[in-house]
PDB file of C-alpha atoms in Angstrom:
ATOM      1  CA  GLY A 829       3.043 -11.827 -16.067  1.00  0.00           C
ATOM      2  CA  ALA A 830       5.321 -12.567 -13.137  1.00  0.00           C
ATOM      3  CA  GLY A 831       4.392  -9.441 -11.195  1.00  0.00           C
ATOM      4  CA  VAL A 832       2.346  -6.307 -11.501  1.00  0.00           C
ATOM      5  CA  SER A 833       3.675  -4.144 -14.300  1.00  0.00           C
ATOM      6  CA  GLN A 834       3.116  -0.396 -14.411  1.00  0.00           C
ATOM      7  CA  THR A 835       3.925   2.030 -17.189  1.00  0.00           C
ATOM      8  CA  PRO A 836       5.364   4.599 -17.514  1.00  0.00           C
ATOM      9  CA  SER A 837       7.720   4.358 -14.454  1.00  0.00           C
ATOM     10  CA  ASN A 838       8.092   8.120 -14.779  1.00  0.00           C
ATOM     11  CA  LYS A 839       5.985  10.776 -16.382  1.00  0.00           C
ATOM     12  CA  VAL A 840       6.633  14.506 -16.436  1.00  0.00           C
ATOM     13  CA  THR A 841       3.822  16.683 -17.810  1.00  0.00           C
ATOM     14  CA  GLU A 842       2.772  20.224 -17.825  1.00  0.00           C
ATOM     15  CA  LYS A 843      -0.154  21.658 -15.795  1.00  0.00           C
ATOM     16  CA  GLY A 844      -3.325  21.292 -17.676  1.00  0.00           C
ATOM     17  CA  LYS A 845      -2.312  18.205 -19.810  1.00  0.00           C
ATOM     18  CA  TYR A 846      -3.993  14.785 -19.961  1.00  0.00           C
ATOM     19  CA  VAL A 847      -2.079  11.684 -18.510  1.00  0.00           C
ATOM     20  CA  GLU A 848      -2.852   8.043 -18.767  1.00  0.00           C
ATOM     21  CA  LEU A 849      -1.134   5.405 -16.352  1.00  0.00           C
ATOM     22  CA  ARG A 850      -1.340   1.805 -17.116  1.00  0.00           C
ATOM     23  CA  CYS A 851      -1.309  -1.271 -14.840  1.00  0.00           C
ATOM     24  CA  ASP A 852      -0.961  -4.805 -15.964  1.00  0.00           C
ATOM     25  CA  PRO A 853      -1.882  -7.036 -13.029  1.00  0.00           C
ATOM     26  CA  ILE A 854      -0.743 -10.588 -12.263  1.00  0.00           C
ATOM     27  CA  SER A 855      -2.358 -12.951 -14.719  1.00  0.00           C
ATOM     28  CA  GLY A 856      -5.557 -14.270 -13.197  1.00  0.00           C
ATOM     29  CA  HIS A 857      -5.961 -11.619 -10.477  1.00  0.00           C
ATOM     30  CA  THR A 858      -9.562 -10.412 -10.504  1.00  0.00           C
ATOM     31  CA  ALA A 859      -9.024  -7.721  -7.946  1.00  0.00           C
ATOM     32  CA  LEU A 860      -7.166  -4.523  -8.890  1.00  0.00           C
ATOM     33  CA  TYR A 861      -6.495  -1.385  -6.797  1.00  0.00           C
ATOM     34  CA  TRP A 862      -5.053   2.065  -7.556  1.00  0.00           C
ATOM     35  CA  TYR A 863      -3.387   4.011  -4.818  1.00  0.00           C
ATOM     36  CA  ARG A 864      -1.622   7.293  -4.671  1.00  0.00           C
ATOM     37  CA  GLN A 865       1.404   7.960  -2.479  1.00  0.00           C
ATOM     38  CA  SER A 866       2.901  11.267  -1.725  1.00  0.00           C
ATOM     39  CA  LEU A 867       6.465  11.631  -0.373  1.00  0.00           C
ATOM     40  CA  GLY A 868       6.745  10.405   3.248  1.00  0.00           C
ATOM     41  CA  GLN A 869       3.063   9.255   3.353  1.00  0.00           C
ATOM     42  CA  GLY A 870       1.380   5.929   3.169  1.00  0.00           C
ATOM     43  CA  PRO A 871      -0.548   5.073   0.038  1.00  0.00           C
ATOM     44  CA  GLU A 872      -3.975   6.721  -0.311  1.00  0.00           C
ATOM     45  CA  PHE A 873      -6.791   4.443  -1.780  1.00  0.00           C
ATOM     46  CA  LEU A 874      -8.247   5.676  -5.157  1.00  0.00           C
ATOM     47  CA  ILE A 875     -10.341   2.925  -6.664  1.00  0.00           C
ATOM     48  CA  TYR A 876     -11.012  -0.809  -6.575  1.00  0.00           C
ATOM     49  CA  PHE A 877     -12.023  -3.041  -9.453  1.00  0.00           C
ATOM     50  CA  GLN A 878     -13.488  -6.443  -9.217  1.00  0.00           C
ATOM     51  CA  GLY A 879     -13.358  -7.914 -12.737  1.00  0.00           C
ATOM     52  CA  THR A 880     -14.346  -5.172 -15.144  1.00  0.00           C
ATOM     53  CA  GLY A 881     -16.417  -3.019 -12.882  1.00  0.00           C
ATOM     54  CA  ALA A 882     -15.366  -0.419 -10.336  1.00  0.00           C
ATOM     55  CA  ALA A 883     -16.618  -1.720  -7.071  1.00  0.00           C
ATOM     56  CA  ASP A 884     -15.551   1.343  -5.190  1.00  0.00           C
ATOM     57  CA  ASP A 885     -14.313   4.643  -6.600  1.00  0.00           C
ATOM     58  CA  SER A 886     -14.851   6.655  -3.452  1.00  0.00           C
ATOM     59  CA  GLY A 887     -11.193   7.380  -3.202  1.00  0.00           C
ATOM     60  CA  LEU A 888     -10.945   9.330  -6.507  1.00  0.00           C
ATOM     61  CA  PRO A 889     -10.300  12.958  -5.401  1.00  0.00           C
ATOM     62  CA  ASN A 890     -12.479  14.551  -8.152  1.00  0.00           C
ATOM     63  CA  ASP A 891     -13.995  14.152 -11.578  1.00  0.00           C
ATOM     64  CA  ARG A 892     -10.589  14.790 -13.161  1.00  0.00           C
ATOM     65  CA  PHE A 893      -9.748  11.272 -12.279  1.00  0.00           C
ATOM     66  CA  PHE A 894     -11.139   8.216 -14.041  1.00  0.00           C
ATOM     67  CA  ALA A 895     -10.135   4.708 -14.386  1.00  0.00           C
ATOM     68  CA  VAL A 896     -11.210   1.799 -16.550  1.00  0.00           C
ATOM     69  CA  ARG A 897     -10.516  -1.906 -16.852  1.00  0.00           C
ATOM     70  CA  PRO A 898     -12.566  -2.910 -20.033  1.00  0.00           C
ATOM     71  CA  GLU A 899     -11.516  -6.455 -20.191  1.00  0.00           C
ATOM     72  CA  GLY A 900     -11.034  -7.249 -16.536  1.00  0.00           C
ATOM     73  CA  SER A 901      -7.156  -7.371 -16.765  1.00  0.00           C
ATOM     74  CA  VAL A 902      -5.225  -4.127 -17.724  1.00  0.00           C
ATOM     75  CA  SER A 903      -6.420  -0.988 -16.084  1.00  0.00           C
ATOM     76  CA  THR A 904      -5.760   2.583 -17.125  1.00  0.00           C
ATOM     77  CA  LEU A 905      -5.873   5.558 -14.683  1.00  0.00           C
ATOM     78  CA  LYS A 906      -6.730   8.655 -16.573  1.00  0.00           C
ATOM     79  CA  ILE A 907      -6.063  12.148 -15.192  1.00  0.00           C
ATOM     80  CA  GLN A 908      -7.521  15.159 -17.068  1.00  0.00           C
ATOM     81  CA  ARG A 909      -6.327  18.850 -16.658  1.00  0.00           C
ATOM     82  CA  THR A 910      -3.471  17.854 -14.567  1.00  0.00           C
ATOM     83  CA  GLU A 911      -2.520  20.041 -11.536  1.00  0.00           C
ATOM     84  CA  ARG A 912       0.715  20.393  -9.648  1.00  0.00           C
ATOM     85  CA  GLY A 913      -1.062  18.681  -6.604  1.00  0.00           C
ATOM     86  CA  ASP A 914      -1.435  15.552  -8.694  1.00  0.00           C
ATOM     87  CA  SER A 915       2.252  14.972  -8.422  1.00  0.00           C
ATOM     88  CA  ALA A 916       2.732  11.629  -6.642  1.00  0.00           C
ATOM     89  CA  VAL A 917       3.575   8.035  -7.160  1.00  0.00           C
ATOM     90  CA  TYR A 918       0.575   6.156  -8.387  1.00  0.00           C
ATOM     91  CA  LEU A 919       0.647   2.582  -7.254  1.00  0.00           C
ATOM     92  CA  CYS A 920      -1.305  -0.400  -8.594  1.00  0.00           C
ATOM     93  CA  ALA A 921      -1.973  -3.624  -6.755  1.00  0.00           C
ATOM     94  CA  SER A 922      -3.758  -6.854  -7.600  1.00  0.00           C
ATOM     95  CA  SER A 923      -5.105  -9.707  -5.611  1.00  0.00           C
ATOM     96  CA  SER A 924      -6.358 -13.227  -6.386  1.00  0.00           C
ATOM     97  CA  ARG A 925      -9.129 -12.871  -3.858  1.00  0.00           C
ATOM     98  CA  PRO A 926     -12.093 -10.486  -4.306  1.00  0.00           C
ATOM     99  CA  TRP A 927     -12.799  -8.358  -1.326  1.00  0.00           C
ATOM    100  CA  GLY A 928     -15.866  -9.401   0.714  1.00  0.00           C
ATOM    101  CA  THR A 929     -15.656 -13.096   0.022  1.00  0.00           C
ATOM    102  CA  SER A 930     -14.391 -15.634   2.410  1.00  0.00           C
ATOM    103  CA  GLY A 931     -10.723 -14.851   3.050  1.00  0.00           C
ATOM    104  CA  GLY A 932     -10.953 -11.907   0.704  1.00  0.00           C
ATOM    105  CA  ASN A 933     -10.156  -9.432   3.390  1.00  0.00           C
ATOM    106  CA  THR A 934      -6.875 -11.067   4.170  1.00  0.00           C
ATOM    107  CA  GLY A 935      -5.819 -11.649   0.485  1.00  0.00           C
ATOM    108  CA  GLU A 936      -2.311 -10.519  -0.198  1.00  0.00           C
ATOM    109  CA  LEU A 937      -1.930  -7.494  -2.296  1.00  0.00           C
ATOM    110  CA  PHE A 938       0.861  -7.508  -4.920  1.00  0.00           C
ATOM    111  CA  PHE A 939       2.031  -4.032  -5.673  1.00  0.00           C
ATOM    112  CA  GLY A 940       3.676  -2.675  -8.793  1.00  0.00           C
ATOM    113  CA  GLU A 941       6.760  -0.479  -8.798  1.00  0.00           C
ATOM    114  CA  GLY A 942       4.426   2.600  -9.353  1.00  0.00           C
ATOM    115  CA  SER A 943       4.358   5.392 -11.789  1.00  0.00           C
ATOM    116  CA  ARG A 944       5.962   8.608 -10.687  1.00  0.00           C
ATOM    117  CA  LEU A 945       3.956  11.531 -12.021  1.00  0.00           C
ATOM    118  CA  THR A 946       5.409  15.058 -11.879  1.00  0.00           C
ATOM    119  CA  VAL A 947       3.245  17.956 -12.996  1.00  0.00           C
ATOM    120  CA  LEU A 948       5.202  21.119 -13.655  1.00  0.00           C
TER     121      LEU A 948
ATOM    122  CA  LYS B 980     -11.549   8.200  13.673  1.00  0.00           C
ATOM    123  CA  ASN B 981      -9.706   5.223  12.443  1.00  0.00           C
ATOM    124  CA  GLN B 982      -5.946   5.681  12.669  1.00  0.00           C
ATOM    125  CA  VAL B 983      -2.601   3.840  12.459  1.00  0.00           C
ATOM    126  CA  GLU B 984       0.402   5.318  14.180  1.00  0.00           C
ATOM    127  CA  GLN B 985       3.900   4.048  13.935  1.00  0.00           C
ATOM    128  CA  SER B 986       7.065   4.621  15.903  1.00  0.00           C
ATOM    129  CA  PRO B 987       9.671   5.511  15.653  1.00  0.00           C
ATOM    130  CA  GLN B 988       9.478   7.708  12.669  1.00  0.00           C
ATOM    131  CA  SER B 989      13.033   6.707  11.656  1.00  0.00           C
ATOM    132  CA  LEU B 990      15.613   4.370  13.011  1.00  0.00           C
ATOM    133  CA  ILE B 991      19.337   3.868  12.409  1.00  0.00           C
ATOM    134  CA  ILE B 992      21.034   0.735  13.596  1.00  0.00           C
ATOM    135  CA  LEU B 993      24.283  -1.188  12.862  1.00  0.00           C
ATOM    136  CA  GLU B 994      24.257  -4.241  10.615  1.00  0.00           C
ATOM    137  CA  GLY B 995      23.688  -7.455  12.526  1.00  0.00           C
ATOM    138  CA  LYS B 996      21.808  -5.779  15.277  1.00  0.00           C
ATOM    139  CA  ASN B 997      18.062  -6.492  16.090  1.00  0.00           C
ATOM    140  CA  CYS B 998      15.303  -3.871  16.092  1.00  0.00           C
ATOM    141  CA  THR B 999      11.586  -3.540  16.860  1.00  0.00           C
ATOM    142  CA  LEU B1000       9.171  -1.290  15.156  1.00  0.00           C
ATOM    143  CA  GLN B1001       5.824  -0.317  16.801  1.00  0.00           C
ATOM    144  CA  CYS B1002       2.346   0.120  15.464  1.00  0.00           C
ATOM    145  CA  ASN B1003      -0.700   1.334  17.425  1.00  0.00           C
ATOM    146  CA  TYR B1004      -4.154   1.543  15.862  1.00  0.00           C
ATOM    147  CA  THR B1005      -7.605   2.665  16.782  1.00  0.00           C
ATOM    148  CA  VAL B1006      -9.378   0.815  13.919  1.00  0.00           C
ATOM    149  CA  SER B1007     -12.655  -0.872  14.994  1.00  0.00           C
ATOM    150  CA  PRO B1008     -13.942  -3.322  14.252  1.00  0.00           C
ATOM    151  CA  PHE B1009     -10.777  -4.903  13.342  1.00  0.00           C
ATOM    152  CA  SER B1010     -10.218  -7.292  10.547  1.00  0.00           C
ATOM    153  CA  ASN B1011      -6.450  -7.818   9.926  1.00  0.00           C
ATOM    154  CA  LEU B1012      -3.120  -6.189  10.240  1.00  0.00           C
ATOM    155  CA  ARG B1013      -0.326  -6.218   7.646  1.00  0.00           C
ATOM    156  CA  TRP B1014       3.213  -5.178   7.631  1.00  0.00           C
ATOM    157  CA  TYR B1015       4.767  -4.022   4.387  1.00  0.00           C
ATOM    158  CA  LYS B1016       8.335  -3.348   3.300  1.00  0.00           C
ATOM    159  CA  GLN B1017       8.897  -0.474   0.912  1.00  0.00           C
ATOM    160  CA  ASP B1018      12.149   0.198  -0.648  1.00  0.00           C
ATOM    161  CA  THR B1019      12.834   3.681  -1.991  1.00  0.00           C
ATOM    162  CA  GLY B1020      11.204   4.161  -5.220  1.00  0.00           C
ATOM    163  CA  ARG B1021       9.596   0.737  -5.273  1.00  0.00           C
ATOM    164  CA  GLY B1022       6.089  -0.676  -4.427  1.00  0.00           C
ATOM    165  CA  PRO B1023       5.402  -2.109  -1.046  1.00  0.00           C
ATOM    166  CA  VAL B1024       5.926  -5.896  -0.451  1.00  0.00           C
ATOM    167  CA  SER B1025       3.874  -7.825   1.984  1.00  0.00           C
ATOM    168  CA  LEU B1026       5.745  -9.249   4.976  1.00  0.00           C
ATOM    169  CA  THR B1027       2.986 -10.657   7.112  1.00  0.00           C
ATOM    170  CA  ILE B1028      -0.787 -10.554   7.471  1.00  0.00           C
ATOM    171  CA  MET B1029      -2.426 -11.331  10.817  1.00  0.00           C
ATOM    172  CA  THR B1030      -6.136 -11.687  11.733  1.00  0.00           C
ATOM    173  CA  PHE B1031      -7.650 -11.236  15.039  1.00  0.00           C
ATOM    174  CA  SER B1032      -6.924 -14.647  16.385  1.00  0.00           C
ATOM    175  CA  GLU B1033      -3.208 -14.612  15.432  1.00  0.00           C
ATOM    176  CA  ASN B1034      -0.774 -13.111  17.888  1.00  0.00           C
ATOM    177  CA  THR B1035       2.546 -13.771  16.082  1.00  0.00           C
ATOM    178  CA  LYS B1036       3.677 -14.549  12.639  1.00  0.00           C
ATOM    179  CA  SER B1037       7.260 -14.916  11.175  1.00  0.00           C
ATOM    180  CA  ASN B1038       8.665 -14.471   7.689  1.00  0.00           C
ATOM    181  CA  GLY B1039      12.331 -15.290   7.816  1.00  0.00           C
ATOM    182  CA  ARG B1040      14.112 -12.735  10.010  1.00  0.00           C
ATOM    183  CA  TYR B1041      10.843 -10.737  10.465  1.00  0.00           C
ATOM    184  CA  THR B1042       8.566 -11.529  13.194  1.00  0.00           C
ATOM    185  CA  ALA B1043       5.321  -9.690  13.714  1.00  0.00           C
ATOM    186  CA  THR B1044       3.212  -9.700  16.870  1.00  0.00           C
ATOM    187  CA  LEU B1045      -0.320  -8.620  17.455  1.00  0.00           C
ATOM    188  CA  ASP B1046      -2.224  -7.735  20.672  1.00  0.00           C
ATOM    189  CA  ALA B1047      -5.713  -7.088  19.527  1.00  0.00           C
ATOM    190  CA  ASP B1048      -6.815  -6.180  23.064  1.00  0.00           C
ATOM    191  CA  THR B1049      -4.360  -3.288  23.370  1.00  0.00           C
ATOM    192  CA  LYS B1050      -4.530  -2.670  19.625  1.00  0.00           C
ATOM    193  CA  GLN B1051      -0.756  -2.856  19.310  1.00  0.00           C
ATOM    194  CA  SER B1052       1.572  -4.578  16.881  1.00  0.00           C
ATOM    195  CA  SER B1053       5.339  -4.846  16.516  1.00  0.00           C
ATOM    196  CA  LEU B1054       7.709  -5.925  13.804  1.00  0.00           C
ATOM    197  CA  HIS B1055      10.981  -7.481  15.075  1.00  0.00           C
ATOM    198  CA  ILE B1056      13.913  -7.813  12.727  1.00  0.00           C
ATOM    199  CA  THR B1057      16.662 -10.088  13.734  1.00  0.00           C
ATOM    200  CA  ALA B1058      20.317  -9.920  12.647  1.00  0.00           C
ATOM    201  CA  SER B1059      19.660  -6.964  10.397  1.00  0.00           C
ATOM    202  CA  GLN B1060      21.216  -6.776   6.846  1.00  0.00           C
ATOM    203  CA  LEU B1061      22.014  -3.717   4.749  1.00  0.00           C
ATOM    204  CA  SER B1062      19.198  -4.859   2.444  1.00  0.00           C
ATOM    205  CA  ASP B1063      16.701  -4.309   5.293  1.00  0.00           C
ATOM    206  CA  SER B1064      17.040  -0.492   4.816  1.00  0.00           C
ATOM    207  CA  ALA B1065      13.581   0.503   3.815  1.00  0.00           C
ATOM    208  CA  SER B1066      10.322   1.942   5.069  1.00  0.00           C
ATOM    209  CA  TYR B1067       8.160  -0.451   6.975  1.00  0.00           C
ATOM    210  CA  ILE B1068       4.464   0.264   6.880  1.00  0.00           C
ATOM    211  CA  CYS B1069       1.772  -1.012   9.219  1.00  0.00           C
ATOM    212  CA  VAL B1070      -1.691  -1.317   7.566  1.00  0.00           C
ATOM    213  CA  VAL B1071      -4.957  -2.143   9.244  1.00  0.00           C
ATOM    214  CA  SER B1072      -8.224  -3.271   7.689  1.00  0.00           C
ATOM    215  CA  GLU B1073     -11.555  -2.539   9.189  1.00  0.00           C
ATOM    216  CA  ARG B1074     -13.846  -5.588   9.262  1.00  0.00           C
ATOM    217  CA  ASP B1075     -16.613  -3.757   7.409  1.00  0.00           C
ATOM    218  CA  SER B1076     -14.475  -1.587   5.265  1.00  0.00           C
ATOM    219  CA  ASN B1077     -15.279  -0.864   1.611  1.00  0.00           C
ATOM    220  CA  TYR B1078     -11.911  -2.284   0.482  1.00  0.00           C
ATOM    221  CA  GLN B1079     -10.003   0.546   2.026  1.00  0.00           C
ATOM    222  CA  LEU B1080      -6.911  -0.256   4.077  1.00  0.00           C
ATOM    223  CA  ILE B1081      -5.773   2.332   6.792  1.00  0.00           C
ATOM    224  CA  TRP B1082      -2.028   2.876   6.301  1.00  0.00           C
ATOM    225  CA  GLY B1083       0.462   4.106   8.824  1.00  0.00           C
ATOM    226  CA  ALA B1084       3.053   6.727   7.783  1.00  0.00           C
ATOM    227  CA  GLY B1085       5.837   4.099   8.105  1.00  0.00           C
ATOM    228  CA  THR B1086       9.174   3.733   9.852  1.00  0.00           C
ATOM    229  CA  LYS B1087      12.163   4.591   7.846  1.00  0.00           C
ATOM    230  CA  LEU B1088      14.865   2.096   8.916  1.00  0.00           C
ATOM    231  CA  ILE B1089      18.598   2.679   7.920  1.00  0.00           C
ATOM    232  CA  ILE B1090      21.120  -0.201   8.354  1.00  0.00           C
ATOM    233  CA  LYS B1091      24.673   0.993   8.632  1.00  0.00           C
ATOM    234  CA  PRO B1092      27.721  -1.273   7.977  1.00  0.00           C
TER     235      PRO B1092
END
């Protein structure tokens, strides 16, 4: 697609429910990132995919959070037993350059519009 | 501890005026510094990316400077427009980082007609 697409744009759920957030990166981008942004804060790193594999999931706050990218394109962030503290905007970004390769660390990140999650 | 601090926290200027936003960082070893523009309710959009060897980079009316010795960067906006109203976020990458960018809290810029 022309840009990074995220769905849903808004999700309101009740405490304890399960939520899935989807990210469709720019076509051909092998690197995909998930971030979480709370109001007035900069984005917080969650997980980085290179192709189908999670190259770094050290930012996932706990085992209620999980992300997949089975075919190396679309990624889904899954949150189990949601808590009110999970309320935030979840941002997805993609890049054409894998991190760690020549030029990879300066590869531009293209962000989606985010999925705003509200846990009541 | 690696940190990125931005000032001012917020800024209001009149349309047509210039302004400069500041970013100080303590990230070491340094890889690159990015400035992003984030409109309310939207994802961040990259304005500039600078490596250690670059000390200035322009993108239209936006000019970023970098002093890697003093670990300071600035973003200068010329002839501001109403559409420049947004948060501007400074992001620094550590050379050996495991893909994690260190984000500043941003400067909220409001342009008034």
